[in-house]
Amino acid sequence: MTPASKLVALDVDGTVLHENGEVSPAVLDAVATASASGHMLMLATGRSWEATEPVMQQLGIASDYVVCANGAVIMKREGDDYVRHHVETFDPTEVLRLIHNHLDDGRYLVEYPDGFRRFTEGMTEWNLDGAEMVEFDELLEKPVTRVVVVSPGHDEQEFLKAVEDMGLHKVTYAIGWTAWLDIAPFGVNKSTGLEHVRSWLGVDRTNLVAVGDGRNDIEMLRWAGQHGRSVAMGQAPDEVKDAATEVAADIAGDGVVTVLTSL
């Protein structure tokens, strides 16, 4: 990277990836042009590494680091491979039992430090390749990097209220577009993961750019926007837009393209 190069953190779903799982040709071109210009593009996502790697290949990105699991896992490139370089965990027992007592129809997934996942019956909206279905009690006791909770019986606003009423403590959490909850270790989010990366790479804070659309992007957008740029996608909830320094077009309009071409 040159002193003028930007470190560009891109969310995946709803930012570079459309709902059908595809990346548009315009985004591919913009990513290639920005990378060729010397900017370091990287992904910062709630996804596991196993679900992130195919997106990187699709985009043609080979960054030094990748922030996964909302900051709990940071992958580092070593030659042609990536290794788990920084992993943060927590004991999910207390939070899982609390949520289980509040949700009659909750479906659960946990991810372990090595990337292995376990889930309960009814968790159908996620990529579960290589994961193991277990009873709820088998999700407890062992340290995890991430917990996902889905509640099909609630719409988004009902779920927001239900989670607020639970009074979750000692964890960091974000609520998705539908009734799903993403839980990370306390104090861990995309911004904490990206700050590690920024420090390791020696990037000046004025050269930061972040783009996202979800509630799990709020800390990242505030972090980047303190000294650099942070961009919310056009379809983002108001609280996400409020955390950013600017707003782009929505995913249907490939808003990230305008950001990348403006670097």
PDB file of C-alpha atoms in Angstrom:
ATOM      1  CA  MET A   1       0.000   0.000   0.000  1.00  0.00           C
ATOM      2  CA  THR A   2       1.115   3.567  -0.721  1.00  0.00           C
ATOM      3  CA  PRO A   3       0.501   6.447   1.724  1.00  0.00           C
ATOM      4  CA  ALA A   4      -2.497   7.455  -0.391  1.00  0.00           C
ATOM      5  CA  SER A   5      -3.979   3.963  -0.610  1.00  0.00           C
ATOM      6  CA  LYS A   6      -7.212   3.212   1.200  1.00  0.00           C
ATOM      7  CA  LEU A   7      -8.054   0.234   3.381  1.00  0.00           C
ATOM      8  CA  VAL A   8     -11.604  -0.535   2.248  1.00  0.00           C
ATOM      9  CA  ALA A   9     -13.733  -2.791   4.460  1.00  0.00           C
ATOM     10  CA  LEU A  10     -16.738  -4.213   2.647  1.00  0.00           C
ATOM     11  CA  ASP A  11     -19.691  -5.979   4.192  1.00  0.00           C
ATOM     12  CA  VAL A  12     -20.881  -8.965   2.149  1.00  0.00           C
ATOM     13  CA  ASP A  13     -24.646  -9.544   2.147  1.00  0.00           C
ATOM     14  CA  GLY A  14     -26.555  -6.523   0.898  1.00  0.00           C
ATOM     15  CA  THR A  15     -23.360  -4.648   0.054  1.00  0.00           C
ATOM     16  CA  VAL A  16     -21.420  -6.613  -2.565  1.00  0.00           C
ATOM     17  CA  LEU A  17     -23.715  -9.629  -2.710  1.00  0.00           C
ATOM     18  CA  HIS A  18     -27.288  -9.470  -3.976  1.00  0.00           C
ATOM     19  CA  GLU A  19     -30.075 -11.432  -2.308  1.00  0.00           C
ATOM     20  CA  ASN A  20     -29.770 -14.155  -4.944  1.00  0.00           C
ATOM     21  CA  GLY A  21     -26.133 -14.680  -3.944  1.00  0.00           C
ATOM     22  CA  GLU A  22     -24.687 -13.089  -7.070  1.00  0.00           C
ATOM     23  CA  VAL A  23     -22.217 -10.262  -7.583  1.00  0.00           C
ATOM     24  CA  SER A  24     -23.051  -7.940 -10.461  1.00  0.00           C
ATOM     25  CA  PRO A  25     -20.563  -7.343 -13.311  1.00  0.00           C
ATOM     26  CA  ALA A  26     -20.424  -3.668 -12.323  1.00  0.00           C
ATOM     27  CA  VAL A  27     -19.264  -4.555  -8.812  1.00  0.00           C
ATOM     28  CA  LEU A  28     -16.672  -7.005 -10.163  1.00  0.00           C
ATOM     29  CA  ASP A  29     -15.294  -4.306 -12.453  1.00  0.00           C
ATOM     30  CA  ALA A  30     -15.206  -1.710  -9.671  1.00  0.00           C
ATOM     31  CA  VAL A  31     -13.447  -4.118  -7.286  1.00  0.00           C
ATOM     32  CA  ALA A  32     -10.833  -4.983  -9.932  1.00  0.00           C
ATOM     33  CA  THR A  33     -10.218  -1.323 -10.800  1.00  0.00           C
ATOM     34  CA  ALA A  34      -9.896  -0.221  -7.164  1.00  0.00           C
ATOM     35  CA  SER A  35      -7.497  -3.092  -6.390  1.00  0.00           C
ATOM     36  CA  ALA A  36      -5.398  -2.330  -9.478  1.00  0.00           C
ATOM     37  CA  SER A  37      -5.176   1.285  -8.307  1.00  0.00           C
ATOM     38  CA  GLY A  38      -3.435   0.132  -5.126  1.00  0.00           C
ATOM     39  CA  HIS A  39      -6.294   0.170  -2.641  1.00  0.00           C
ATOM     40  CA  MET A  40      -6.571  -2.779  -0.264  1.00  0.00           C
ATOM     41  CA  LEU A  41     -10.095  -4.191  -0.391  1.00  0.00           C
ATOM     42  CA  MET A  42     -11.102  -6.676   2.288  1.00  0.00           C
ATOM     43  CA  LEU A  43     -14.283  -8.250   3.602  1.00  0.00           C
ATOM     44  CA  ALA A  44     -15.716  -7.666   7.078  1.00  0.00           C
ATOM     45  CA  THR A  45     -18.694  -9.920   7.601  1.00  0.00           C
ATOM     46  CA  GLY A  46     -20.812 -11.816  10.076  1.00  0.00           C
ATOM     47  CA  ARG A  47     -20.318 -14.917   7.966  1.00  0.00           C
ATOM     48  CA  SER A  48     -18.046 -17.774   8.919  1.00  0.00           C
ATOM     49  CA  TRP A  49     -14.749 -18.071   7.055  1.00  0.00           C
ATOM     50  CA  GLU A  50     -16.079 -21.081   5.173  1.00  0.00           C
ATOM     51  CA  ALA A  51     -18.993 -18.998   3.865  1.00  0.00           C
ATOM     52  CA  THR A  52     -16.774 -15.985   3.171  1.00  0.00           C
ATOM     53  CA  GLU A  53     -14.010 -17.608   1.134  1.00  0.00           C
ATOM     54  CA  PRO A  54     -16.220 -18.337  -1.915  1.00  0.00           C
ATOM     55  CA  VAL A  55     -17.287 -14.674  -2.009  1.00  0.00           C
ATOM     56  CA  MET A  56     -13.651 -13.556  -1.976  1.00  0.00           C
ATOM     57  CA  GLN A  57     -12.922 -15.867  -4.881  1.00  0.00           C
ATOM     58  CA  GLN A  58     -15.966 -14.546  -6.719  1.00  0.00           C
ATOM     59  CA  LEU A  59     -14.770 -10.960  -6.191  1.00  0.00           C
ATOM     60  CA  GLY A  60     -11.147 -11.721  -6.981  1.00  0.00           C
ATOM     61  CA  ILE A  61      -9.985 -10.336  -3.619  1.00  0.00           C
ATOM     62  CA  ALA A  62      -6.865 -11.751  -1.931  1.00  0.00           C
ATOM     63  CA  SER A  63      -6.425  -9.390   1.029  1.00  0.00           C
ATOM     64  CA  ASP A  64      -3.882  -9.920   3.800  1.00  0.00           C
ATOM     65  CA  TYR A  65      -6.662 -10.256   6.370  1.00  0.00           C
ATOM     66  CA  VAL A  66     -10.368 -11.118   6.469  1.00  0.00           C
ATOM     67  CA  VAL A  67     -12.705 -10.229   9.355  1.00  0.00           C
ATOM     68  CA  CYS A  68     -15.320 -12.937   9.898  1.00  0.00           C
ATOM     69  CA  ALA A  69     -17.943 -13.801  12.538  1.00  0.00           C
ATOM     70  CA  ASN A  70     -18.500 -10.097  13.247  1.00  0.00           C
ATOM     71  CA  GLY A  71     -14.925  -9.607  14.408  1.00  0.00           C
ATOM     72  CA  ALA A  72     -14.499 -12.776  16.462  1.00  0.00           C
ATOM     73  CA  VAL A  73     -12.368 -14.459  13.781  1.00  0.00           C
ATOM     74  CA  ILE A  74      -9.622 -12.781  11.750  1.00  0.00           C
ATOM     75  CA  MET A  75      -8.080 -14.811   8.963  1.00  0.00           C
ATOM     76  CA  LYS A  76      -4.552 -14.083   7.712  1.00  0.00           C
ATOM     77  CA  ARG A  77      -3.171 -14.928   4.303  1.00  0.00           C
ATOM     78  CA  GLU A  78      -0.099 -17.139   4.318  1.00  0.00           C
ATOM     79  CA  GLY A  79       0.956 -17.860   0.753  1.00  0.00           C
ATOM     80  CA  ASP A  80      -2.069 -19.177  -1.115  1.00  0.00           C
ATOM     81  CA  ASP A  81      -3.906 -20.179   2.071  1.00  0.00           C
ATOM     82  CA  TYR A  82      -5.597 -18.446   4.981  1.00  0.00           C
ATOM     83  CA  VAL A  83      -5.138 -19.369   8.643  1.00  0.00           C
ATOM     84  CA  ARG A  84      -7.040 -18.427  11.776  1.00  0.00           C
ATOM     85  CA  HIS A  85      -4.831 -15.647  13.102  1.00  0.00           C
ATOM     86  CA  HIS A  86      -6.988 -14.101  15.836  1.00  0.00           C
ATOM     87  CA  VAL A  87      -9.956 -15.833  17.479  1.00  0.00           C
ATOM     88  CA  GLU A  88     -12.139 -14.639  20.364  1.00  0.00           C
ATOM     89  CA  THR A  89     -14.617 -16.910  22.145  1.00  0.00           C
ATOM     90  CA  PHE A  90     -17.205 -16.894  24.910  1.00  0.00           C
ATOM     91  CA  ASP A  91     -19.237 -19.396  26.910  1.00  0.00           C
ATOM     92  CA  PRO A  92     -22.721 -19.356  25.307  1.00  0.00           C
ATOM     93  CA  THR A  93     -24.491 -21.177  28.147  1.00  0.00           C
ATOM     94  CA  GLU A  94     -25.985 -18.218  29.992  1.00  0.00           C
ATOM     95  CA  VAL A  95     -27.171 -16.297  26.943  1.00  0.00           C
ATOM     96  CA  LEU A  96     -28.565 -19.400  25.220  1.00  0.00           C
ATOM     97  CA  ARG A  97     -30.578 -20.403  28.279  1.00  0.00           C
ATOM     98  CA  LEU A  98     -31.912 -16.864  28.665  1.00  0.00           C
ATOM     99  CA  ILE A  99     -33.030 -16.690  25.046  1.00  0.00           C
ATOM    100  CA  HIS A 100     -34.407 -20.225  25.117  1.00  0.00           C
ATOM    101  CA  ASN A 101     -36.643 -19.225  28.033  1.00  0.00           C
ATOM    102  CA  HIS A 102     -38.014 -16.258  26.058  1.00  0.00           C
ATOM    103  CA  LEU A 103     -38.541 -17.812  22.623  1.00  0.00           C
ATOM    104  CA  ASP A 104     -40.928 -20.689  22.097  1.00  0.00           C
ATOM    105  CA  ASP A 105     -39.905 -21.205  18.485  1.00  0.00           C
ATOM    106  CA  GLY A 106     -36.196 -20.315  18.601  1.00  0.00           C
ATOM    107  CA  ARG A 107     -33.744 -22.152  16.329  1.00  0.00           C
ATOM    108  CA  TYR A 108     -30.077 -22.002  17.229  1.00  0.00           C
ATOM    109  CA  LEU A 109     -26.632 -22.293  15.656  1.00  0.00           C
ATOM    110  CA  VAL A 110     -23.204 -22.028  17.274  1.00  0.00           C
ATOM    111  CA  GLU A 111     -19.793 -21.755  15.634  1.00  0.00           C
ATOM    112  CA  TYR A 112     -16.637 -23.063  17.307  1.00  0.00           C
ATOM    113  CA  PRO A 113     -13.091 -21.622  17.077  1.00  0.00           C
ATOM    114  CA  ASP A 114     -12.115 -24.150  14.395  1.00  0.00           C
ATOM    115  CA  GLY A 115     -15.111 -23.216  12.238  1.00  0.00           C
ATOM    116  CA  PHE A 116     -17.205 -26.297  13.031  1.00  0.00           C
ATOM    117  CA  ARG A 117     -20.898 -25.555  13.592  1.00  0.00           C
ATOM    118  CA  ARG A 118     -23.767 -27.202  15.439  1.00  0.00           C
ATOM    119  CA  PHE A 119     -27.433 -26.292  15.063  1.00  0.00           C
ATOM    120  CA  THR A 120     -30.856 -27.307  16.320  1.00  0.00           C
ATOM    121  CA  GLU A 121     -33.754 -28.668  14.339  1.00  0.00           C
ATOM    122  CA  GLY A 122     -35.642 -26.080  12.289  1.00  0.00           C
ATOM    123  CA  MET A 123     -32.591 -23.956  11.396  1.00  0.00           C
ATOM    124  CA  THR A 124     -33.200 -24.055   7.644  1.00  0.00           C
ATOM    125  CA  GLU A 125     -32.401 -20.545   6.373  1.00  0.00           C
ATOM    126  CA  TRP A 126     -28.621 -20.877   6.688  1.00  0.00           C
ATOM    127  CA  ASN A 127     -25.940 -22.740   4.786  1.00  0.00           C
ATOM    128  CA  LEU A 128     -25.453 -25.807   6.971  1.00  0.00           C
ATOM    129  CA  ASP A 129     -22.968 -27.719   4.841  1.00  0.00           C
ATOM    130  CA  GLY A 130     -20.661 -29.673   7.133  1.00  0.00           C
ATOM    131  CA  ALA A 131     -22.613 -28.692  10.262  1.00  0.00           C
ATOM    132  CA  GLU A 132     -24.124 -31.115  12.797  1.00  0.00           C
ATOM    133  CA  MET A 133     -27.723 -31.078  14.061  1.00  0.00           C
ATOM    134  CA  VAL A 134     -27.946 -31.616  17.826  1.00  0.00           C
ATOM    135  CA  GLU A 135     -30.321 -31.151  20.744  1.00  0.00           C
ATOM    136  CA  PHE A 136     -30.341 -27.707  22.366  1.00  0.00           C
ATOM    137  CA  ASP A 137     -28.411 -28.789  25.476  1.00  0.00           C
ATOM    138  CA  GLU A 138     -25.508 -29.937  23.308  1.00  0.00           C
ATOM    139  CA  LEU A 139     -24.889 -26.305  22.315  1.00  0.00           C
ATOM    140  CA  LEU A 140     -23.977 -25.384  25.907  1.00  0.00           C
ATOM    141  CA  GLU A 141     -20.721 -25.332  27.894  1.00  0.00           C
ATOM    142  CA  LYS A 142     -18.124 -25.296  25.065  1.00  0.00           C
ATOM    143  CA  PRO A 143     -16.579 -21.919  24.036  1.00  0.00           C
ATOM    144  CA  VAL A 144     -17.874 -20.514  20.732  1.00  0.00           C
ATOM    145  CA  THR A 145     -17.071 -17.565  18.495  1.00  0.00           C
ATOM    146  CA  ARG A 146     -20.652 -16.922  17.469  1.00  0.00           C
ATOM    147  CA  VAL A 147     -24.293 -17.742  18.227  1.00  0.00           C
ATOM    148  CA  VAL A 148     -27.128 -17.285  15.744  1.00  0.00           C
ATOM    149  CA  VAL A 149     -30.772 -17.341  16.836  1.00  0.00           C
ATOM    150  CA  VAL A 150     -33.702 -17.400  14.413  1.00  0.00           C
ATOM    151  CA  SER A 151     -37.335 -16.919  15.422  1.00  0.00           C
ATOM    152  CA  PRO A 152     -39.696 -17.528  12.477  1.00  0.00           C
ATOM    153  CA  GLY A 153     -42.741 -16.638  14.575  1.00  0.00           C
ATOM    154  CA  HIS A 154     -41.739 -12.974  14.858  1.00  0.00           C
ATOM    155  CA  ASP A 155     -41.523 -10.201  12.317  1.00  0.00           C
ATOM    156  CA  GLU A 156     -38.586  -7.786  12.521  1.00  0.00           C
ATOM    157  CA  GLN A 157     -40.192  -5.230  14.869  1.00  0.00           C
ATOM    158  CA  GLU A 158     -41.638  -7.907  17.175  1.00  0.00           C
ATOM    159  CA  PHE A 159     -38.256  -9.541  17.380  1.00  0.00           C
ATOM    160  CA  LEU A 160     -36.526  -6.237  18.146  1.00  0.00           C
ATOM    161  CA  LYS A 161     -38.892  -5.774  21.085  1.00  0.00           C
ATOM    162  CA  ALA A 162     -38.480  -9.376  22.267  1.00  0.00           C
ATOM    163  CA  VAL A 163     -34.691  -9.105  22.278  1.00  0.00           C
ATOM    164  CA  GLU A 164     -34.827  -5.775  24.085  1.00  0.00           C
ATOM    165  CA  ASP A 165     -37.014  -7.344  26.778  1.00  0.00           C
ATOM    166  CA  MET A 166     -34.530 -10.193  27.302  1.00  0.00           C
ATOM    167  CA  GLY A 167     -31.869  -7.853  28.678  1.00  0.00           C
ATOM    168  CA  LEU A 168     -28.858  -9.578  27.149  1.00  0.00           C
ATOM    169  CA  HIS A 169     -25.609  -8.901  28.989  1.00  0.00           C
ATOM    170  CA  LYS A 170     -21.934  -9.916  28.715  1.00  0.00           C
ATOM    171  CA  VAL A 171     -22.213 -10.354  24.931  1.00  0.00           C
ATOM    172  CA  THR A 172     -22.301  -8.171  21.826  1.00  0.00           C
ATOM    173  CA  TYR A 173     -25.300  -8.677  19.580  1.00  0.00           C
ATOM    174  CA  ALA A 174     -26.885  -7.387  16.397  1.00  0.00           C
ATOM    175  CA  ILE A 175     -30.334  -8.010  14.953  1.00  0.00           C
ATOM    176  CA  GLY A 176     -30.661  -8.835  11.279  1.00  0.00           C
ATOM    177  CA  TRP A 177     -33.186  -7.820   8.638  1.00  0.00           C
ATOM    178  CA  THR A 178     -35.550 -10.593   9.620  1.00  0.00           C
ATOM    179  CA  ALA A 179     -36.063 -12.220  13.009  1.00  0.00           C
ATOM    180  CA  TRP A 180     -32.495 -13.364  13.541  1.00  0.00           C
ATOM    181  CA  LEU A 181     -29.982 -12.478  16.195  1.00  0.00           C
ATOM    182  CA  ASP A 182     -26.193 -12.613  15.830  1.00  0.00           C
ATOM    183  CA  ILE A 183     -24.236 -12.846  19.096  1.00  0.00           C
ATOM    184  CA  ALA A 184     -20.480 -12.318  19.523  1.00  0.00           C
ATOM    185  CA  PRO A 185     -18.129 -12.148  22.526  1.00  0.00           C
ATOM    186  CA  PHE A 186     -18.610  -9.072  24.696  1.00  0.00           C
ATOM    187  CA  GLY A 187     -16.947  -5.995  23.212  1.00  0.00           C
ATOM    188  CA  VAL A 188     -16.245  -7.728  19.901  1.00  0.00           C
ATOM    189  CA  ASN A 189     -17.639  -6.452  16.604  1.00  0.00           C
ATOM    190  CA  LYS A 190     -16.455  -5.656  13.097  1.00  0.00           C
ATOM    191  CA  SER A 191     -14.766  -2.456  14.241  1.00  0.00           C
ATOM    192  CA  THR A 192     -12.627  -4.210  16.861  1.00  0.00           C
ATOM    193  CA  GLY A 193     -11.514  -6.761  14.289  1.00  0.00           C
ATOM    194  CA  LEU A 194     -10.757  -4.063  11.742  1.00  0.00           C
ATOM    195  CA  GLU A 195      -8.817  -2.000  14.262  1.00  0.00           C
ATOM    196  CA  HIS A 196      -6.524  -5.001  14.779  1.00  0.00           C
ATOM    197  CA  VAL A 197      -6.047  -5.186  11.003  1.00  0.00           C
ATOM    198  CA  ARG A 198      -5.454  -1.443  10.644  1.00  0.00           C
ATOM    199  CA  SER A 199      -2.814  -1.589  13.371  1.00  0.00           C
ATOM    200  CA  TRP A 200      -1.061  -4.644  11.919  1.00  0.00           C
ATOM    201  CA  LEU A 201      -0.929  -3.017   8.476  1.00  0.00           C
ATOM    202  CA  GLY A 202       0.045   0.417   9.786  1.00  0.00           C
ATOM    203  CA  VAL A 203      -2.776   2.186   7.930  1.00  0.00           C
ATOM    204  CA  ASP A 204      -3.504   5.778   8.908  1.00  0.00           C
ATOM    205  CA  ARG A 205      -7.038   6.298  10.199  1.00  0.00           C
ATOM    206  CA  THR A 206      -7.676   8.932   7.538  1.00  0.00           C
ATOM    207  CA  ASN A 207      -7.269   6.231   4.889  1.00  0.00           C
ATOM    208  CA  LEU A 208     -10.137   4.072   6.148  1.00  0.00           C
ATOM    209  CA  VAL A 209     -13.300   3.385   4.157  1.00  0.00           C
ATOM    210  CA  ALA A 210     -16.121   1.083   5.282  1.00  0.00           C
ATOM    211  CA  VAL A 211     -19.343   0.137   3.503  1.00  0.00           C
ATOM    212  CA  GLY A 212     -22.261  -1.815   4.991  1.00  0.00           C
ATOM    213  CA  ASP A 213     -26.001  -2.091   5.321  1.00  0.00           C
ATOM    214  CA  GLY A 214     -26.848  -4.009   8.508  1.00  0.00           C
ATOM    215  CA  ARG A 215     -27.116  -3.320  12.212  1.00  0.00           C
ATOM    216  CA  ASN A 216     -23.967  -5.382  12.710  1.00  0.00           C
ATOM    217  CA  ASP A 217     -22.179  -2.710  10.620  1.00  0.00           C
ATOM    218  CA  ILE A 218     -22.991   0.203  12.928  1.00  0.00           C
ATOM    219  CA  GLU A 219     -19.786   0.057  15.002  1.00  0.00           C
ATOM    220  CA  MET A 220     -17.687  -0.435  11.853  1.00  0.00           C
ATOM    221  CA  LEU A 221     -19.249   2.608  10.186  1.00  0.00           C
ATOM    222  CA  ARG A 222     -18.744   4.788  13.251  1.00  0.00           C
ATOM    223  CA  TRP A 223     -15.133   3.587  13.578  1.00  0.00           C
ATOM    224  CA  ALA A 224     -14.207   4.317   9.966  1.00  0.00           C
ATOM    225  CA  GLY A 225     -16.132   7.573   9.877  1.00  0.00           C
ATOM    226  CA  GLN A 226     -14.298   9.125  12.829  1.00  0.00           C
ATOM    227  CA  HIS A 227     -11.318   9.997  10.619  1.00  0.00           C
ATOM    228  CA  GLY A 228     -12.102   8.446   7.224  1.00  0.00           C
ATOM    229  CA  ARG A 229     -15.243   7.563   5.239  1.00  0.00           C
ATOM    230  CA  SER A 230     -18.145   5.316   6.119  1.00  0.00           C
ATOM    231  CA  VAL A 231     -20.953   4.555   3.708  1.00  0.00           C
ATOM    232  CA  ALA A 232     -24.354   3.019   4.407  1.00  0.00           C
ATOM    233  CA  MET A 233     -26.145   1.282   1.569  1.00  0.00           C
ATOM    234  CA  GLY A 234     -29.412   2.869   0.502  1.00  0.00           C
ATOM    235  CA  GLN A 235     -31.607   0.074   1.864  1.00  0.00           C
ATOM    236  CA  ALA A 236     -30.016   0.203   5.343  1.00  0.00           C
ATOM    237  CA  PRO A 237     -32.198   0.886   8.401  1.00  0.00           C
ATOM    238  CA  ASP A 238     -32.168   4.482   9.614  1.00  0.00           C
ATOM    239  CA  GLU A 239     -29.943   3.712  12.604  1.00  0.00           C
ATOM    240  CA  VAL A 240     -27.307   2.315  10.224  1.00  0.00           C
ATOM    241  CA  LYS A 241     -27.497   5.370   7.968  1.00  0.00           C
ATOM    242  CA  ASP A 242     -27.155   7.604  11.030  1.00  0.00           C
ATOM    243  CA  ALA A 243     -23.884   5.856  11.911  1.00  0.00           C
ATOM    244  CA  ALA A 244     -22.332   6.580   8.489  1.00  0.00           C
ATOM    245  CA  THR A 245     -20.820   9.707   7.019  1.00  0.00           C
ATOM    246  CA  GLU A 246     -22.649   9.202   3.716  1.00  0.00           C
ATOM    247  CA  VAL A 247     -25.317   7.069   2.061  1.00  0.00           C
ATOM    248  CA  ALA A 248     -24.979   5.307  -1.299  1.00  0.00           C
ATOM    249  CA  ALA A 249     -27.565   3.821  -3.627  1.00  0.00           C
ATOM    250  CA  ASP A 250     -29.162   0.558  -2.525  1.00  0.00           C
ATOM    251  CA  ILE A 251     -27.968  -2.938  -3.417  1.00  0.00           C
ATOM    252  CA  ALA A 252     -30.275  -3.089  -6.436  1.00  0.00           C
ATOM    253  CA  GLY A 253     -28.465  -0.010  -7.747  1.00  0.00           C
ATOM    254  CA  ASP A 254     -25.026  -1.398  -6.808  1.00  0.00           C
ATOM    255  CA  GLY A 255     -24.329   1.538  -4.524  1.00  0.00           C
ATOM    256  CA  VAL A 256     -20.888   0.171  -3.606  1.00  0.00           C
ATOM    257  CA  VAL A 257     -19.735   0.800  -7.191  1.00  0.00           C
ATOM    258  CA  THR A 258     -19.974   4.565  -6.736  1.00  0.00           C
ATOM    259  CA  VAL A 259     -17.927   4.298  -3.535  1.00  0.00           C
ATOM    260  CA  LEU A 260     -15.171   2.240  -5.154  1.00  0.00           C
ATOM    261  CA  THR A 261     -14.931   4.420  -8.246  1.00  0.00           C
ATOM    262  CA  SER A 262     -14.588   7.527  -6.047  1.00  0.00           C
ATOM    263  CA  LEU A 263     -11.505   6.304  -4.156  1.00  0.00           C
TER     264      LEU A 263
END
